[in-house]
Short mmCIF file of C-alpha atoms in Angstrom, two decimals:
data_model
loop_
_atom_site.label_atom_id
_atom_site.label_comp_id
_atom_site.label_asym_id
_atom_site.label_seq_id
_atom_site.Cartn_x
_atom_site.Cartn_y
_atom_site.Cartn_z
CA MET B 152 -12.20 38.38 -86.74
CA LYS B 153 -9.60 36.67 -84.64
CA LYS B 154 -9.58 39.31 -82.09
CA ILE B 155 -13.33 39.14 -81.55
CA ILE B 156 -12.91 35.22 -80.95
CA TYR B 157 -10.31 35.68 -78.38
CA PHE B 158 -12.22 38.44 -76.63
CA PHE B 159 -15.00 35.97 -76.34
CA ILE B 160 -13.13 33.21 -74.87
CA SER B 161 -11.50 35.52 -72.37
CA ILE B 162 -15.01 36.76 -71.30
CA SER B 163 -16.29 33.06 -70.82
CA PHE B 164 -13.11 32.19 -68.87
CA CYS B 165 -13.54 35.12 -66.44
CA SER B 166 -17.19 34.10 -66.00
CA CYS B 167 -16.36 30.84 -65.13
CA THR B 168 -13.64 31.53 -62.82
CA LYS B 169 -16.00 34.11 -60.92
CA LYS B 170 -18.60 31.46 -60.67
CA THR B 171 -16.23 28.90 -59.06
CA GLU B 172 -15.03 31.32 -56.68
CA GLN B 173 -18.59 32.19 -55.57
CA GLU B 174 -19.15 28.32 -55.15
CA ASP B 175 -16.21 27.97 -53.03
CA ILE B 176 -17.19 30.93 -50.81
CA ILE B 177 -20.60 29.59 -50.35
CA ASN B 178 -19.23 25.95 -49.62
CA SER B 179 -16.78 27.45 -47.19
CA THR B 180 -19.42 29.55 -45.57
CA THR B 181 -21.75 26.54 -45.15
CA ALA B 182 -18.91 24.34 -43.52
CA SER B 183 -18.07 26.95 -41.31
CA ASN B 184 -21.55 27.01 -39.94
CA LEU B 185 -21.61 23.35 -39.03
CA THR B 186 -21.24 22.60 -35.44
CA ASN B 187 -18.45 19.83 -34.70
CA VAL B 188 -19.50 17.08 -32.42
CA ASN B 189 -18.20 13.71 -31.42
CA CYS B 190 -20.54 10.86 -31.49
CA SER B 191 -20.81 6.94 -31.07
CA VAL B 192 -23.47 4.19 -32.23
CA LEU B 193 -25.63 2.74 -29.57
CA ASP B 194 -25.29 -0.99 -28.76
CA LYS B 195 -26.30 -3.04 -25.84
CA ASN B 196 -23.85 -3.09 -23.04
CA ILE B 197 -23.25 -4.62 -19.55
CA PHE B 198 -24.30 -1.73 -17.09
CA TYR B 199 -22.20 -1.86 -13.85
CA LYS B 200 -24.10 -0.79 -10.77
CA GLN B 201 -21.51 0.84 -8.47
CA ILE B 202 -21.10 1.62 -4.59
CA LEU B 203 -18.49 4.15 -3.91
CA ALA B 204 -16.84 4.52 -0.41
CA ASN B 205 -13.70 6.09 1.22
CA GLY B 206 -11.06 3.80 2.79
CA LYS B 207 -7.67 3.87 4.29
CA ILE B 208 -4.71 1.65 3.46
CA GLU B 209 -3.32 -0.33 6.19
CA ALA B 210 -0.17 -2.54 6.08
CA HIS B 211 -0.75 -6.07 7.26
CA GLN B 212 2.81 -6.07 8.77
CA ARG B 213 3.68 -3.00 10.66
CA SER B 214 5.89 -2.95 13.65
CA GLU B 215 6.92 0.05 15.94
CA LEU B 216 10.60 -0.93 16.73
CA ARG B 217 12.26 -0.06 19.93
CA PHE B 218 15.82 -0.60 21.27
CA LYS B 219 15.88 -2.65 24.70
CA THR B 220 18.51 -0.60 26.52
CA ASN B 221 19.38 3.03 26.92
CA GLU B 222 22.32 4.58 25.32
CA GLN B 223 23.65 7.09 22.65
CA LEU B 224 23.12 6.41 19.01
CA ALA B 225 26.25 5.45 17.49
CA ASN B 226 25.44 4.40 13.83
CA LEU B 227 22.36 4.96 11.69
CA TYR B 228 22.36 2.77 8.56
CA TYR B 229 18.78 3.78 7.09
CA ASN B 230 16.67 6.80 6.46
CA ASN B 231 12.75 7.26 6.17
CA GLY B 232 11.50 5.77 2.94
CA GLN B 233 14.37 3.43 2.53
CA THR B 234 13.89 -0.19 1.99
CA VAL B 235 15.56 -2.75 4.49
CA PHE B 236 15.56 -6.33 4.30
CA LYS B 237 14.99 -8.89 7.26
CA GLY B 238 17.71 -9.23 9.58
CA GLU B 239 19.59 -6.12 8.47
CA ILE B 240 20.84 -3.73 10.95
CA ILE B 241 18.95 -0.35 11.02
CA ALA B 242 20.96 1.24 13.73
CA ASN B 243 23.12 0.45 16.80
CA LEU B 244 23.88 2.22 20.00
CA GLU B 245 27.45 2.86 21.64
CA ASN B 246 28.50 -0.74 22.75
CA SER B 247 32.15 -0.77 23.03
CA LEU B 248 32.17 -1.77 26.57
CA LEU B 249 29.61 -4.54 25.85
CA LYS B 250 31.65 -5.51 22.99
CA ASN B 251 34.89 -5.86 25.25
CA SER B 252 32.75 -8.13 27.70
CA LEU B 253 31.44 -10.27 24.86
CA ASP B 254 34.92 -10.70 23.59
CA LYS B 255 36.30 -11.43 27.08
CA ALA B 256 33.21 -13.92 27.76
CA GLN B 257 34.04 -15.61 24.47
CA ILE B 258 37.71 -16.36 25.60
CA GLU B 259 36.75 -17.74 28.93
CA TYR B 260 34.17 -19.92 27.24
CA ASP B 261 36.90 -21.20 24.71
CA LYS B 262 39.35 -22.12 27.87
CA ALA B 263 36.33 -23.92 29.43
CA LYS B 264 35.79 -25.89 26.32
CA ASN B 265 39.39 -27.02 26.25
CA LYS B 266 39.05 -27.87 30.12
CA PHE B 267 35.87 -29.76 29.52
CA LYS B 268 37.82 -32.06 26.93
CA GLU B 269 40.64 -32.57 29.34
CA GLU B 270 38.14 -33.72 31.90
CA LYS B 271 36.43 -36.04 29.76
CA ILE B 272 39.86 -37.67 28.97
CA ASN B 273 40.48 -37.95 32.90
CA PHE B 274 37.12 -39.64 33.17
CA GLY B 275 37.72 -41.96 30.41
CA TYR B 276 35.25 -40.43 27.95
CA GLY B 277 37.79 -38.67 25.65
CA LYS B 278 36.01 -39.72 22.35
CA ALA B 279 32.56 -40.00 23.58
CA ASN B 280 29.65 -37.43 22.71
CA GLU B 281 27.78 -35.74 25.60
CA ASN B 282 24.84 -37.97 25.11
CA GLU B 283 26.90 -41.15 25.74
CA ILE B 284 28.28 -40.00 29.08
CA PRO B 285 26.31 -41.04 32.00
CA GLU B 286 24.35 -37.90 33.33
CA ASN B 287 25.78 -37.87 36.83
CA ILE B 288 29.39 -37.89 35.45
CA LEU B 289 28.81 -35.47 32.77
CA LYS B 290 27.50 -32.92 35.43
CA THR B 291 30.48 -33.58 37.21
CA ILE B 292 32.97 -32.92 34.26
CA GLN B 293 31.14 -29.84 33.18
CA PHE B 294 31.22 -28.41 36.98
CA LYS B 295 35.07 -28.98 37.48
CA SER B 296 35.76 -27.57 33.81
CA GLY B 297 33.75 -24.50 34.51
CA TYR B 298 32.07 -25.20 31.12
CA LEU B 299 28.51 -24.36 32.11
CA GLU B 300 29.30 -21.14 33.87
CA ALA B 301 31.45 -19.95 31.03
CA LYS B 302 28.57 -20.97 28.40
CA ASN B 303 25.98 -18.96 30.48
CA ASN B 304 28.24 -15.85 31.10
CA LEU B 305 28.90 -15.95 26.88
CA GLU B 306 25.24 -16.06 26.37
CA ASN B 307 24.41 -13.31 28.77
CA ALA B 308 27.32 -11.06 27.14
CA GLU B 309 25.52 -11.69 23.69
CA ILE B 310 22.26 -10.75 24.79
CA LEU B 311 23.42 -7.43 26.38
CA TYR B 312 25.50 -6.68 23.45
CA ASN B 313 22.55 -7.44 20.86
CA GLN B 314 20.22 -5.13 22.85
CA THR B 315 22.21 -2.44 21.30
CA ILE B 316 21.53 -3.44 17.67
CA LEU B 317 18.31 -2.81 16.16
CA ARG B 318 17.67 -5.36 13.33
CA ALA B 319 14.59 -5.51 10.78
CA PRO B 320 12.12 -8.38 12.05
CA PHE B 321 11.03 -8.41 8.26
CA SER B 322 11.50 -6.78 4.94
CA GLY B 323 9.74 -3.19 4.66
CA ILE B 324 10.06 0.42 4.40
CA ILE B 325 11.49 2.70 7.28
CA ALA B 326 9.07 5.36 8.42
CA ASN B 327 8.71 7.96 11.54
CA LEU B 328 12.65 7.89 12.16
CA ASN B 329 13.54 10.91 13.88
CA SER B 330 16.61 10.32 15.76
CA LYS B 331 20.15 11.62 14.67
CA PHE B 332 23.60 10.54 15.49
CA GLY B 333 24.57 11.20 19.18
CA ASN B 334 20.99 11.28 20.46
CA PHE B 335 20.44 9.58 23.63
CA ILE B 336 17.89 6.91 22.93
CA SER B 337 15.64 5.36 25.58
CA SER B 338 14.04 1.90 25.60
CA SER B 339 10.69 3.56 26.11
CA ASP B 340 10.85 5.50 23.10
CA ILE B 341 9.62 4.12 19.60
CA PHE B 342 12.81 4.54 17.48
CA CYS B 343 11.17 4.06 14.08
CA THR B 344 8.21 2.15 12.37
CA LEU B 345 8.78 -0.67 9.88
CA ILE B 346 5.89 -1.19 7.13
CA SER B 347 5.70 -4.07 4.83
CA GLN B 348 4.74 -3.04 1.23
CA ASN B 349 3.99 -6.43 0.29
CA ASN B 350 0.75 -7.01 2.16
CA LEU B 351 -1.30 -3.93 2.02
CA GLU B 352 -5.07 -3.98 2.76
CA VAL B 353 -7.64 -1.28 2.52
CA ILE B 354 -10.46 -0.76 5.18
CA PHE B 355 -13.56 0.93 4.40
CA ASN B 356 -17.17 1.02 5.59
CA ILE B 357 -20.40 0.56 3.69
CA LEU B 358 -24.14 1.15 4.73
CA GLU B 359 -26.01 -1.64 6.22
CA ASN B 360 -28.35 -1.98 3.26
CA GLU B 361 -25.45 -2.37 0.88
CA MET B 362 -24.16 -5.71 2.49
CA SER B 363 -25.82 -7.94 -0.07
CA PHE B 364 -23.85 -5.90 -2.86
CA VAL B 365 -20.53 -7.18 -1.28
CA LYS B 366 -19.22 -10.65 -0.68
CA LYS B 367 -15.89 -12.35 0.35
CA GLY B 368 -13.57 -12.82 -2.66
CA GLN B 369 -15.20 -9.85 -4.68
CA ASN B 370 -12.83 -7.90 -6.79
CA ILE B 371 -12.94 -4.15 -6.27
CA THR B 372 -10.91 -1.09 -7.43
CA LEU B 373 -9.49 1.91 -5.71
CA THR B 374 -7.75 5.36 -6.44
CA SER B 375 -5.78 7.43 -4.31
CA PHE B 376 -6.79 11.03 -3.64
CA ALA B 377 -3.10 12.06 -4.62
CA ASN B 378 -3.53 10.47 -8.17
CA ASN B 379 -7.04 9.34 -9.18
CA ALA B 380 -5.87 8.57 -12.60
CA GLN B 381 -4.29 5.36 -11.39
CA GLU B 382 -6.36 2.40 -10.48
CA PHE B 383 -5.32 -0.37 -8.06
CA ASN B 384 -7.12 -3.68 -7.66
CA ALA B 385 -8.11 -5.51 -4.52
CA LYS B 386 -9.92 -8.48 -3.40
CA ILE B 387 -12.32 -8.47 -0.44
CA THR B 388 -11.17 -10.81 2.28
CA GLU B 389 -13.49 -9.85 5.12
CA VAL B 390 -16.85 -8.56 5.80
CA ASN B 391 -17.69 -7.92 9.62
CA PRO B 392 -21.10 -9.33 10.30
CA ALA B 393 -21.62 -6.63 12.94
CA ILE B 394 -23.48 -3.41 12.45
CA SER B 395 -22.02 -0.30 14.09
CA LYS B 396 -24.37 1.99 15.98
CA GLU B 397 -23.91 4.35 13.11
CA GLY B 398 -25.32 1.68 10.72
CA PHE B 399 -21.96 0.91 9.02
CA VAL B 400 -20.48 -2.46 8.09
CA ARG B 401 -16.53 -2.80 8.07
CA VAL B 402 -15.07 -4.45 4.78
CA LYS B 403 -11.48 -5.30 4.38
CA ALA B 404 -9.76 -6.11 1.14
CA LYS B 405 -6.25 -7.08 0.15
CA ILE B 406 -4.23 -5.12 -2.69
CA THR B 407 -3.61 -7.50 -5.44
CA SER B 408 -2.02 -5.21 -8.03
CA ASN B 409 1.42 -3.44 -7.69
CA SER B 410 1.13 -1.27 -4.71
CA GLN B 411 4.38 0.81 -4.98
CA ASN B 412 2.55 3.98 -5.09
CA LEU B 413 0.30 3.09 -2.00
CA PHE B 414 1.40 3.74 1.62
CA ASP B 415 0.18 2.98 5.18
CA GLY B 416 -2.47 5.42 6.24
CA MET B 417 -3.22 6.76 2.64
CA ASN B 418 -6.76 7.67 2.06
CA VAL B 419 -8.34 6.19 -1.10
CA LYS B 420 -11.72 6.14 -3.03
CA ILE B 421 -13.24 2.50 -3.42
CA ILE B 422 -15.35 1.48 -6.41
CA ILE B 423 -17.33 -1.58 -5.96
CA LYS B 424 -18.99 -2.90 -9.25
CA LYS B 425 -21.75 -5.40 -9.77
CA ASN B 426 -22.87 -6.11 -13.14
CA LYS B 427 -26.65 -6.07 -14.19
CA LYS B 428 -28.07 -7.28 -17.32
CA LYS B 429 -27.40 -5.79 -20.80
CA SER B 430 -29.08 -2.51 -21.42
CA ILE B 431 -28.69 0.67 -23.40
CA VAL B 432 -25.83 2.43 -21.63
CA ILE B 433 -24.76 6.05 -22.49
CA PRO B 434 -21.90 8.01 -21.10
CA LYS B 435 -23.09 10.61 -18.68
CA GLU B 436 -21.84 13.53 -21.02
CA ALA B 437 -24.17 12.42 -23.63
CA LEU B 438 -26.95 13.79 -21.57
CA VAL B 439 -28.22 17.56 -21.39
CA LEU B 440 -31.10 19.31 -19.77
CA ARG B 441 -33.84 20.99 -22.02
CA SER B 442 -36.77 22.53 -20.28
CA ASN B 443 -35.81 20.47 -17.23
CA LYS B 444 -36.03 17.45 -18.95
CA GLU B 445 -33.31 14.78 -19.83
CA VAL B 446 -32.43 14.72 -23.47
CA VAL B 447 -29.81 13.06 -25.69
CA PHE B 448 -29.18 14.29 -29.19
CA THR B 449 -29.00 11.69 -31.97
CA ILE B 450 -27.90 12.45 -35.63
CA GLU B 451 -30.20 12.10 -38.52
CA ASN B 452 -29.11 13.05 -42.05
CA GLY B 453 -26.36 15.58 -40.78
CA PHE B 454 -28.96 17.04 -38.32
CA ALA B 455 -29.17 16.95 -34.42
CA LYS B 456 -32.25 15.69 -33.21
CA TRP B 457 -33.06 15.73 -29.61
CA ASN B 458 -34.78 12.80 -27.66
CA TYR B 459 -36.49 12.67 -24.27
CA VAL B 460 -34.90 9.74 -22.30
CA LYS B 461 -35.80 7.95 -19.10
CA ILE B 462 -32.92 6.90 -16.84
CA VAL B 463 -33.34 3.74 -14.85
CA ASP B 464 -29.88 3.61 -13.30
CA GLU B 465 -26.70 5.37 -13.01
CA ASN B 466 -23.09 5.04 -11.72
CA SER B 467 -20.06 7.33 -11.59
CA SER B 468 -19.70 7.57 -15.53
CA HIS B 469 -22.74 6.09 -17.34
CA TYR B 470 -26.50 6.16 -17.36
CA ALA B 471 -28.81 3.04 -18.25
CA ILE B 472 -31.61 4.14 -20.48
CA ASN B 473 -34.76 2.24 -21.02
CA GLU B 474 -36.87 4.85 -22.99
CA GLY B 475 -36.24 7.49 -25.78
CA LEU B 476 -33.25 5.76 -27.55
CA SER B 477 -32.86 2.45 -29.63
CA ILE B 478 -29.94 0.20 -30.55
CA GLY B 479 -28.17 1.50 -33.59
CA ASP B 480 -28.76 5.28 -32.87
CA THR B 481 -25.78 7.57 -33.45
CA ILE B 482 -25.74 9.65 -30.38
CA ILE B 483 -23.76 12.70 -29.61
CA ILE B 484 -21.55 12.57 -26.70
CA SER B 485 -19.66 15.97 -26.80
CA GLY B 486 -20.35 19.31 -28.33
CA ASN B 487 -23.79 19.19 -27.32
CA GLN B 488 -24.03 21.70 -24.78
CA ASN B 489 -25.39 24.25 -27.06
CA LEU B 490 -27.28 22.27 -29.67
CA THR B 491 -30.88 22.76 -30.52
CA HIS B 492 -33.08 20.47 -32.50
CA ASP B 493 -32.31 20.39 -36.23
CA THR B 494 -28.89 22.02 -35.92
CA LYS B 495 -26.50 21.06 -38.82
CA VAL B 496 -23.64 19.20 -37.45
CA LYS B 497 -20.43 17.66 -38.70
CA LYS B 498 -19.70 14.48 -36.83
CA THR B 499 -16.73 12.50 -35.66
CA PHE B 500 -16.90 9.00 -34.40
CA ILE B 501 -15.23 7.95 -31.34
CA ARG B 502 -15.06 4.53 -29.63
CA SER B 503 -17.63 4.42 -26.79
CA LYS B 504 -16.48 3.87 -23.44
#
């Protein structure tokens, strides 16, 4: 009798195990048939109308530096891309003879100063300042001591010597420097270009009918073609009131954010935003075409439902919608390319942009 009971329990256990396995298989198969989608809940947002334009970076301070004399290049202290501070020496030409002449002129000037003091004593003005000596007597003392001539010779020697030294007129970055040690440098040649990174501007054109969209003091954003993931901020400083023969208006804006990765002459993309009243805004990836009509999928009870929508405006990343959707709808924003009406979906919520 005990054997029969054990056999019955064993059969019941096997039956339950098989049933559980079948349910797991069914549930697994059902889950694998679900389409994974990302979605977000609609709310009213500010829609930004955009103007896109291409512009070019220009340095507010940009100077082409030249030597004022002709001679061989003796020393080069900076290379392209390096930062130099105002007053620092960038390079100098061979100037040993001029340095010798400067030293000699300094010696003669020092002698003349001593002679000038002696003549002041001789004329009875030993302790007087120059402005306390009558003008006619002062000129006589200066002439007899050779003071004016020595001073003039020293100033001339300093000018000639300094012409062989190239200093930075302001702080900036060295560019377009192509000379090497020993090259003969002519005063007619541009030795290098000095560009300030502190005051960069962007110049761009907009269409005549877009003039009302921009104004002085308006903030804009821009990205470089080299790295469109990094955005920079700028503020419009000038809107040229003249229209070109091609129908363009020239606009200038000052870069207000860190401009470390922007350079003079760089081509950039300009984005000008102007907010409009709040409306239903969807990301562009949420919209698909079905039968040549614009459709946005929503989710109801785990099923995808398509909705015909009407677009009233758009910018580079979003559409403004006034028909077909309602506040609070859960829209599908990715994984929607191959969806059809009433497709069963598995949703993942993401924050709307």
